[in-house]
Each structure stands twice: as structure tokens, then as C-alpha cells.
Coordinates of C-alpha atoms (C1' of nucleotides) in Angstrom, one line a residue:
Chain A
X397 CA 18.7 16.6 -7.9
X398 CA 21.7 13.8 -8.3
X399 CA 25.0 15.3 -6.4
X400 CA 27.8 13.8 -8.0
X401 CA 29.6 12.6 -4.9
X402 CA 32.6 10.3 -3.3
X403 CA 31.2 6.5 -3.3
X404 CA 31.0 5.6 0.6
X405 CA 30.3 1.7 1.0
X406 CA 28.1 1.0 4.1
X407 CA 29.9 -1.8 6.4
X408 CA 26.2 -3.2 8.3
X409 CA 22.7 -2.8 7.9
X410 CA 22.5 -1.2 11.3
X411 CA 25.1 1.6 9.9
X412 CA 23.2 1.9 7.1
X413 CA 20.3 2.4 8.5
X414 CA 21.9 4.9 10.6
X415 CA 21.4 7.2 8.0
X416 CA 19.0 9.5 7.2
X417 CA 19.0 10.1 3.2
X418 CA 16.4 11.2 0.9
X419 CA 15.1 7.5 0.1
X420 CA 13.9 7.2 3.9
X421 CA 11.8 10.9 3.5
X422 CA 10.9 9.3 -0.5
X423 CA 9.5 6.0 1.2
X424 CA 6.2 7.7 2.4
X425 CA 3.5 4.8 3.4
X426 CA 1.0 7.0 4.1
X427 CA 0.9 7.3 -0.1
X428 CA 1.6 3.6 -0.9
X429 CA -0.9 2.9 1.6
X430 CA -3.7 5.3 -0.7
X431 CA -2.2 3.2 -3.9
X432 CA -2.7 -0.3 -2.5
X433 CA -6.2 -0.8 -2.4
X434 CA -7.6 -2.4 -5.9
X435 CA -10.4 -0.3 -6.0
X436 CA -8.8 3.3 -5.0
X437 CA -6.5 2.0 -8.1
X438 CA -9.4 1.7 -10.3
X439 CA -10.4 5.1 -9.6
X440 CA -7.4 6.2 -9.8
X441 CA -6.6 4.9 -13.1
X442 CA -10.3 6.0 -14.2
X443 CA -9.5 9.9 -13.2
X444 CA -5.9 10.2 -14.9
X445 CA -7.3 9.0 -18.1
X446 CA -10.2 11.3 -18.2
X447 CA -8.2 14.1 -17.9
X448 CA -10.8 16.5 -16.7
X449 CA -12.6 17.4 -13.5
X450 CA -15.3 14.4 -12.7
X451 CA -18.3 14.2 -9.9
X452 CA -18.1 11.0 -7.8
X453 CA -21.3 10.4 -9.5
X454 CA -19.8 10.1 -12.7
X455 CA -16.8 8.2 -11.1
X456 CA -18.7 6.0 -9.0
X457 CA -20.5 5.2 -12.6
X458 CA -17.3 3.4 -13.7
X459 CA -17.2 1.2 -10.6
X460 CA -19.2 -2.0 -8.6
X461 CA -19.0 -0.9 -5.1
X462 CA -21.3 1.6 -3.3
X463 CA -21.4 4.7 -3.9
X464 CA -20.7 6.0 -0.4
X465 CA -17.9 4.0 -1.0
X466 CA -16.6 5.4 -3.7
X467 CA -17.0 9.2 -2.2
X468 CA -14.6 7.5 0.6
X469 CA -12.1 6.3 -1.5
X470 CA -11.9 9.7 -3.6
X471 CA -11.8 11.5 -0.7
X472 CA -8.8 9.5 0.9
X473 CA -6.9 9.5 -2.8
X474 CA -7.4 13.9 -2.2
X475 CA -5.8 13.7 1.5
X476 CA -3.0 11.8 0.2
X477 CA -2.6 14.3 -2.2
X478 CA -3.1 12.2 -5.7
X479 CA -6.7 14.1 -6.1
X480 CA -7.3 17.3 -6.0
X481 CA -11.0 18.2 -4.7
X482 CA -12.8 21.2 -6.0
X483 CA -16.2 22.4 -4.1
X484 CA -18.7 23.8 -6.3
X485 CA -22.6 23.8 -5.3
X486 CA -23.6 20.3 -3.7
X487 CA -20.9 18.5 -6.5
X488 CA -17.5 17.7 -5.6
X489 CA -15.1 17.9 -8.5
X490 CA -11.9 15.3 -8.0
X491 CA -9.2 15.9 -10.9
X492 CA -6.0 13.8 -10.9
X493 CA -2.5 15.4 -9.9
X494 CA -0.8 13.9 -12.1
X495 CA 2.3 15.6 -12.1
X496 CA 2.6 15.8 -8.3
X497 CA 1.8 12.0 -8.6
X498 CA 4.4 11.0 -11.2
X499 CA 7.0 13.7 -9.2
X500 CA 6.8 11.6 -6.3
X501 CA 7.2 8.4 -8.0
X502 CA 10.6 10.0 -10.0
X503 CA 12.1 11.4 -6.4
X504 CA 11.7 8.0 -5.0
X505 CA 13.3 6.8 -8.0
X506 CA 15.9 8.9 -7.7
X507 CA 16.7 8.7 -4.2
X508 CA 16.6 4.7 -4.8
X509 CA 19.2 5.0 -8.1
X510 CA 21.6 7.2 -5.4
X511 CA 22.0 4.1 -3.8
X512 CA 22.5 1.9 -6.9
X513 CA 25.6 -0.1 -7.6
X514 CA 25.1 0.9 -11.2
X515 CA 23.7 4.3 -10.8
X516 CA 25.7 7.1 -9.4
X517 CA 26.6 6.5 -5.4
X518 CA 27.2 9.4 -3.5
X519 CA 29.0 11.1 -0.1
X520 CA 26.5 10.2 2.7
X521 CA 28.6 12.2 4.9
X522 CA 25.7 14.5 5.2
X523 CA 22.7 11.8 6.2
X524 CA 21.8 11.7 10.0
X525 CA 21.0 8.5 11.5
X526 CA 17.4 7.7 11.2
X527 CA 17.3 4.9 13.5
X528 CA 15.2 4.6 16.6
X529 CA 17.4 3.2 18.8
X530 CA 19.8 5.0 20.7
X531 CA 23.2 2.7 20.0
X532 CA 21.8 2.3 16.6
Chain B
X358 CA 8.7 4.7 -24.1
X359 CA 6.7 7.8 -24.9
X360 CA 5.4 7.8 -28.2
X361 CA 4.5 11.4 -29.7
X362 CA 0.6 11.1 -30.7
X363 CA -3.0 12.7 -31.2
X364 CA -4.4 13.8 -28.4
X365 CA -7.7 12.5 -28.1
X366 CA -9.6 13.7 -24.6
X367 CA -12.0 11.2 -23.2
X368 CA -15.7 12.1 -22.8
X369 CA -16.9 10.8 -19.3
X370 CA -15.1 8.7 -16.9
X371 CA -16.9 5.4 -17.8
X372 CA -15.0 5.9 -21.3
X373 CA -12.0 6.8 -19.6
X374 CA -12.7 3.6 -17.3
X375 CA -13.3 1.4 -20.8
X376 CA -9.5 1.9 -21.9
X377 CA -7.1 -0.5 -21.5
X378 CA -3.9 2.0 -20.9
X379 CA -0.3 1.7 -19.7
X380 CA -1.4 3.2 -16.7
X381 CA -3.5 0.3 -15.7
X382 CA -0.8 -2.1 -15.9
X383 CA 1.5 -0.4 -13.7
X384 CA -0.6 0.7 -10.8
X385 CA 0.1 -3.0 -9.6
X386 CA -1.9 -2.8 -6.3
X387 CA 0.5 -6.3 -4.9
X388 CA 3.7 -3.9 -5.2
X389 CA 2.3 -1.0 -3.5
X390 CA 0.8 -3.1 -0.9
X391 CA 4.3 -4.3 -0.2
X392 CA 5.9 -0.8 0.4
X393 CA 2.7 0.4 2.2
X394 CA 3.7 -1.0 5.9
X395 CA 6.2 1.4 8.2
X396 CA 7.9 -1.6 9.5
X397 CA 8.4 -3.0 5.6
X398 CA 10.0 0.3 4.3
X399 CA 12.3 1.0 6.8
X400 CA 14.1 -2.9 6.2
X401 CA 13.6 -1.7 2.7
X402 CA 15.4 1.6 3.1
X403 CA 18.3 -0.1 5.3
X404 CA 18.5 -2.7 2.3
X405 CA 18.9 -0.2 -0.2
X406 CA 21.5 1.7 1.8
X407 CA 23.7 -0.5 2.9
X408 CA 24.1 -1.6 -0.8
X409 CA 25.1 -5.5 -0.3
X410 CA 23.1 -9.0 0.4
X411 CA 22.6 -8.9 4.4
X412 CA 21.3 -11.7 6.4
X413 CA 18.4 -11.8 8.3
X414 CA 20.0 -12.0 11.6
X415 CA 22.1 -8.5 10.0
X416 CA 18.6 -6.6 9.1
X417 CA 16.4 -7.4 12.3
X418 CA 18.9 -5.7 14.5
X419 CA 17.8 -2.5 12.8
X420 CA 14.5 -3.5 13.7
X421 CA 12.3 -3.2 17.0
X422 CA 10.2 -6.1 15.9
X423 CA 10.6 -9.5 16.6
X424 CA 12.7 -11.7 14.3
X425 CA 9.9 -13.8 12.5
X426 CA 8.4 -10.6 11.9
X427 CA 11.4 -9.3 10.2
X428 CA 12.0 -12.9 8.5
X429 CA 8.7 -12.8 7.0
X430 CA 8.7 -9.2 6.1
X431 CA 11.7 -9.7 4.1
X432 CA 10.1 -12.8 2.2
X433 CA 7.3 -10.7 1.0
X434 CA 9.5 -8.2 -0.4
X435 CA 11.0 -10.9 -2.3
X436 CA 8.3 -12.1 -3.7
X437 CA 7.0 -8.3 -4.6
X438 CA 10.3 -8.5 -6.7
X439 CA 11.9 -6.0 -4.2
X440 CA 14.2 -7.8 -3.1
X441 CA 16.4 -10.9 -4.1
X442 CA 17.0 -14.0 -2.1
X443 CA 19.4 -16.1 -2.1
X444 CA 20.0 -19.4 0.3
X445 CA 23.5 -20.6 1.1
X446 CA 23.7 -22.2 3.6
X447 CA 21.8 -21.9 6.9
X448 CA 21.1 -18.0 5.8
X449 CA 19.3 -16.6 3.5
X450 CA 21.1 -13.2 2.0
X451 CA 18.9 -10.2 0.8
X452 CA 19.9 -7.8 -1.2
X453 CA 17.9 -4.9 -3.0
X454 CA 16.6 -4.8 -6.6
X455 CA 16.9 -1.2 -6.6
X456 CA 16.8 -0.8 -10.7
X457 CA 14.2 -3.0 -10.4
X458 CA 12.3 -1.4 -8.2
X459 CA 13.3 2.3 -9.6
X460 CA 12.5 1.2 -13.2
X461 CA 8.9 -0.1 -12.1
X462 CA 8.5 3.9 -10.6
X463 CA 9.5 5.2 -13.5
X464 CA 7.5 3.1 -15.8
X465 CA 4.1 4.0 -13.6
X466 CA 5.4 7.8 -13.8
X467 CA 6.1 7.6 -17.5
X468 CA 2.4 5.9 -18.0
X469 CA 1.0 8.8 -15.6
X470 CA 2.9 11.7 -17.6
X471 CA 1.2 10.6 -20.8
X472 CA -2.1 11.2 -19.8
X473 CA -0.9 14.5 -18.0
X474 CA -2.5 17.9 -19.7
X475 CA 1.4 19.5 -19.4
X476 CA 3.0 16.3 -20.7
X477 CA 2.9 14.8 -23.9
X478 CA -0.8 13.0 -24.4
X479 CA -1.7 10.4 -27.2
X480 CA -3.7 8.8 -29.7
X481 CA -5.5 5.9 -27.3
X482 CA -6.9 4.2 -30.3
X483 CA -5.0 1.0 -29.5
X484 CA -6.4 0.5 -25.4
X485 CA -8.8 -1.7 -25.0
X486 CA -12.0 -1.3 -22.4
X487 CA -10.5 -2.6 -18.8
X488 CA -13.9 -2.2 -17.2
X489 CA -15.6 -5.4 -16.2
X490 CA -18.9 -3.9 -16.8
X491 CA -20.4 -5.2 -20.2
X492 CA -22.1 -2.0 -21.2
X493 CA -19.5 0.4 -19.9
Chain C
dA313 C1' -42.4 24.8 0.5
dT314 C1' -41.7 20.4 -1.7
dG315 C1' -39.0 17.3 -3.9
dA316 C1' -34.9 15.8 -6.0
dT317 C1' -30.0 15.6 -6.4
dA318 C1' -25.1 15.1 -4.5
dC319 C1' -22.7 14.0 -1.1
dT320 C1' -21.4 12.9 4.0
dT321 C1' -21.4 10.3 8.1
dG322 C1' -22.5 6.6 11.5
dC323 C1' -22.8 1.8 12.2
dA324 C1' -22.3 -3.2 11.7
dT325 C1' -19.8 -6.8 9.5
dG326 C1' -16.5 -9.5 7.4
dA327 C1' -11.8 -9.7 5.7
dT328 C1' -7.1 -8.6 5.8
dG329 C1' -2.8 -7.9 7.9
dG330 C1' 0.9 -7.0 11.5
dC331 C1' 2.6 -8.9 15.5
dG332 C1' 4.5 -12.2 19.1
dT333 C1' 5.1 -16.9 20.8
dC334 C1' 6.5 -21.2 20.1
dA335 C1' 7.4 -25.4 17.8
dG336 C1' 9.8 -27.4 13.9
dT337 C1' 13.5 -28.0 10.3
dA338 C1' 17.9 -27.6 8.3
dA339 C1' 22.7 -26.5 8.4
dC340 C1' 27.0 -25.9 10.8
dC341 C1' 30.3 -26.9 14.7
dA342 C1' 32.8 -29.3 18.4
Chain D
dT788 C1' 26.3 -37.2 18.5
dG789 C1' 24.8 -33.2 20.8
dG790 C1' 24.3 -28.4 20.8
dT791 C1' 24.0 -24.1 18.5
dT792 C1' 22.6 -21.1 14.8
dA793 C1' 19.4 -19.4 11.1
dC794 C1' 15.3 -19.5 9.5
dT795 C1' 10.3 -21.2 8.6
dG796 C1' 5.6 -22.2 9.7
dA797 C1' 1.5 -22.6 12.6
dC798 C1' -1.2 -20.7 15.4
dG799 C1' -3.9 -16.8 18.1
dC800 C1' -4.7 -11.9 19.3
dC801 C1' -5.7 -7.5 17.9
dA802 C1' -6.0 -3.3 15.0
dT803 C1' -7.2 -1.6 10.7
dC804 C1' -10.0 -1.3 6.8
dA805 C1' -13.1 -2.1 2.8
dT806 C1' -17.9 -2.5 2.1
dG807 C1' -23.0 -1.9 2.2
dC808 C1' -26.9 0.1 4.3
dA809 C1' -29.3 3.8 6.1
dA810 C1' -29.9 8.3 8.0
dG811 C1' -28.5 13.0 7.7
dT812 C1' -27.0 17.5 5.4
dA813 C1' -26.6 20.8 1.9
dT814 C1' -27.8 22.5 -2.6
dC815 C1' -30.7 23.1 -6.5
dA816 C1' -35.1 23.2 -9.2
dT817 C1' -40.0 23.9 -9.5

DNA sequence: ATGATACTTGCATGATGGCGTCAGTAACCA
DNA sequence: TGGTTACTGACGCCATCATGCAAGTATCAT
């Protein structure tokens, strides 16, 4: 997962942002966005130490808000791919991914270190600019 | 960091709600929130590239956005412990706390993987109930 | 069929947050 | 001293979102 590569200093922000590496793809917001809420966190938190398959009822047990609320927030946490949902009868069944979940967390991690003055730095020579603008 | 003990599975979600875990301390809603905006991760990402402190004036060319936006942006990541300031001056350099920020991934994925049914799980004697509910 | 359970969805509301504009402050330069 | 640079802070606008309530749907039990 860690090339070991030729160090290549970037001279300028805008050249570094130039490039297109792994941390950009890592730096999803779409999933920070489904961790930042206190209450998703709660439940969250609640599923990956129970281990096992739970109802929203029994979820929504553990918290003070709504229940309709809950069923939201379990279902956002599935889309973003921390839950996974399970159909069966009129019950929905919400199990934490955990190792997808930490696996994201480590390749951010990782693609972070790449870039560490004290980790291992790499040949960029590969990364395309990911900038927006065209003289960028 | 990851202790080798009994695995104990949790009943229902309220008791899995009641302990106090690792895992509750590190999903830090305030930090996600701070990597959860589009505009905040990609002066994040070009901060982490480029590897040294930058000034403001540097890291808002990379940006669309206005300048104040970028100025405040930047504060916030500071005081997420993203990023480190420093005044000298009229500017104010940024640079990126990338073992920080790595090491606070890998502690959440590290408190994830021991409650993960592949990884190693423990004896949860020592949590203590983080629900705010009395009877829970 | 009737009722209960488990969840979904629509709606209103209040709060939060990102953004741009502009005025203000502080440091540097000539 | 006057002007420029670098940043901060105070608004106001607008979009998003978290929440609760209430109505609706689907499934199950009797």
C-alpha cells in the first residue's frame, strides 16, 4: 500500500494541489459528513459495540430523540456505507461495518503518512492535478 | 494499544449503549465536523501535499472561494488540531499536523477493530455506562 | 377482518453553517 | 507619515439539516 519512492518536495500550495494523490480520493466528505453529527455518533458507537444485528427499535431504545429520527439517521449511516441494512419481515436489521469502517480510516491514514515529513515521502510523478482551475 | 482479552458479547444495544469504550472517545464528532465540508478538505489536502507552513495569501489561490472564507476555514482547522499556526509577522503560516491527524485515524480504527467479530475483541469489564439515561 | 407492530415519509420549525461583502486592525515599506 | 499588505471580525443571505409530529405503508398475529 506504501510505495517506497524518490522524496519530491512541492515548491507552492497551488502545485501541490496540482496533484491528484490518494489522500484527495481518501478525503471523502460525504463519510465525514455521516460521522459529524453527535447523535449518528451515538448510534454509531451503540451498534459497533453490540456486535450483532439490532432493529431501530432496539437502537432507538438507547437514544432521546424520536424515533423517526433515529430510522433517518440509521438509514443515512447504511448509505454511507458504515451500516449495513438487512430486510427481513416489517424489521430492518442495521449491523456495523466495522472493518470497512476502520479500512477507510487506515487508507486515509496512510495516504496522509505518504505525505509526512517523518513518514515515508514518495515520487508523485504519477498524481494528476486535481485542481479546478485551468492554470492551476 | 490492543490488549488481548475475554470476549464478552453485549446483550441488547441499550447495554451496548451503557459502556463507556475506547470507541466513544474517539468518534470526536468536532474533528469530523471539521473534515466534513468540500471546500475544508481540499485546503486540507493542498496543506498536506505541499508539505511546509504556507500562508494564507499561498493556500486561497488554490481556492475558488473568497479569501475570508479561506482565512477562516484555515482557523478552524487549527483549532480541530489539524493544522498548526503560527504568526510572524503580518502572516500567519499553516502547516499540517499530519501525524496528528493520522494518529487520531488510527486510534478511532484501532478502538473500532476491537469490537470487530474478525478482530481481536475484549473483556469490557472496565467501561463504564456512557448513556445519559439513568435506567439504561 | 381487525388490530398491533415496525418502519417510512411528508411537513413545519428552528438551528447550524458556508459564503461574500465590507470595515477594521496590525505589520511592513518607502 | 502615508500607503500597501495580510489577516480578522461583524454582519446578512441563503442552503442544509436535525428534530418532532403526524399520517401512511407493510407485515404479522389473532
Amino acid at each position: 500500500m506504501m510505495a517506497s519512492v524518490t522524496n519530491k518536495t512541492p515548491a507552492t500550495p497551488r502545485q501541490a494541489a496540482r496533484r491528484q494523490a490518494a489522500v484527495d480520493r481518501r478525503l471523502d466528505t460525504e463519510f465525514f459528513k455521516a460521522l459529524a453529527d453527535p447523535t449518528r455518533a451515538r448510534l454509531l458507537a451503540c451498534l459497533v459495540k453490540c456486535g450483532r444485528p439490532c432493529s431501530v427499535t432496539e437502537v432507538a431504545a438507547c437514544c432521546d430523540v424520536d424515533f423517526s429520527v433515529v430510522a433517518r439517521h440509521l438509514g443515512l449511516l447504511a448509505r454511507a456505507g458504515v451500516l449495513e441494512a438487512e430486510k427481513k419481515g416489517r424489521t430492518v436489521w442495521y449491523v456495523a461495518r466495522c472493518a470497512a469502517l476502520s479500512g477507510r480510516l487506515r487508507a486515509l491514514a496512510d495516504a496522509i503518512d505518504e505525505w509526512c515529513p517523518s513518514g515515508g515521502q514518495g515520487d508523485r510523478s504519477g498524481d494528476r492535478c486535481g485542481c479546478d482551475k485551468g492554470e492551476c
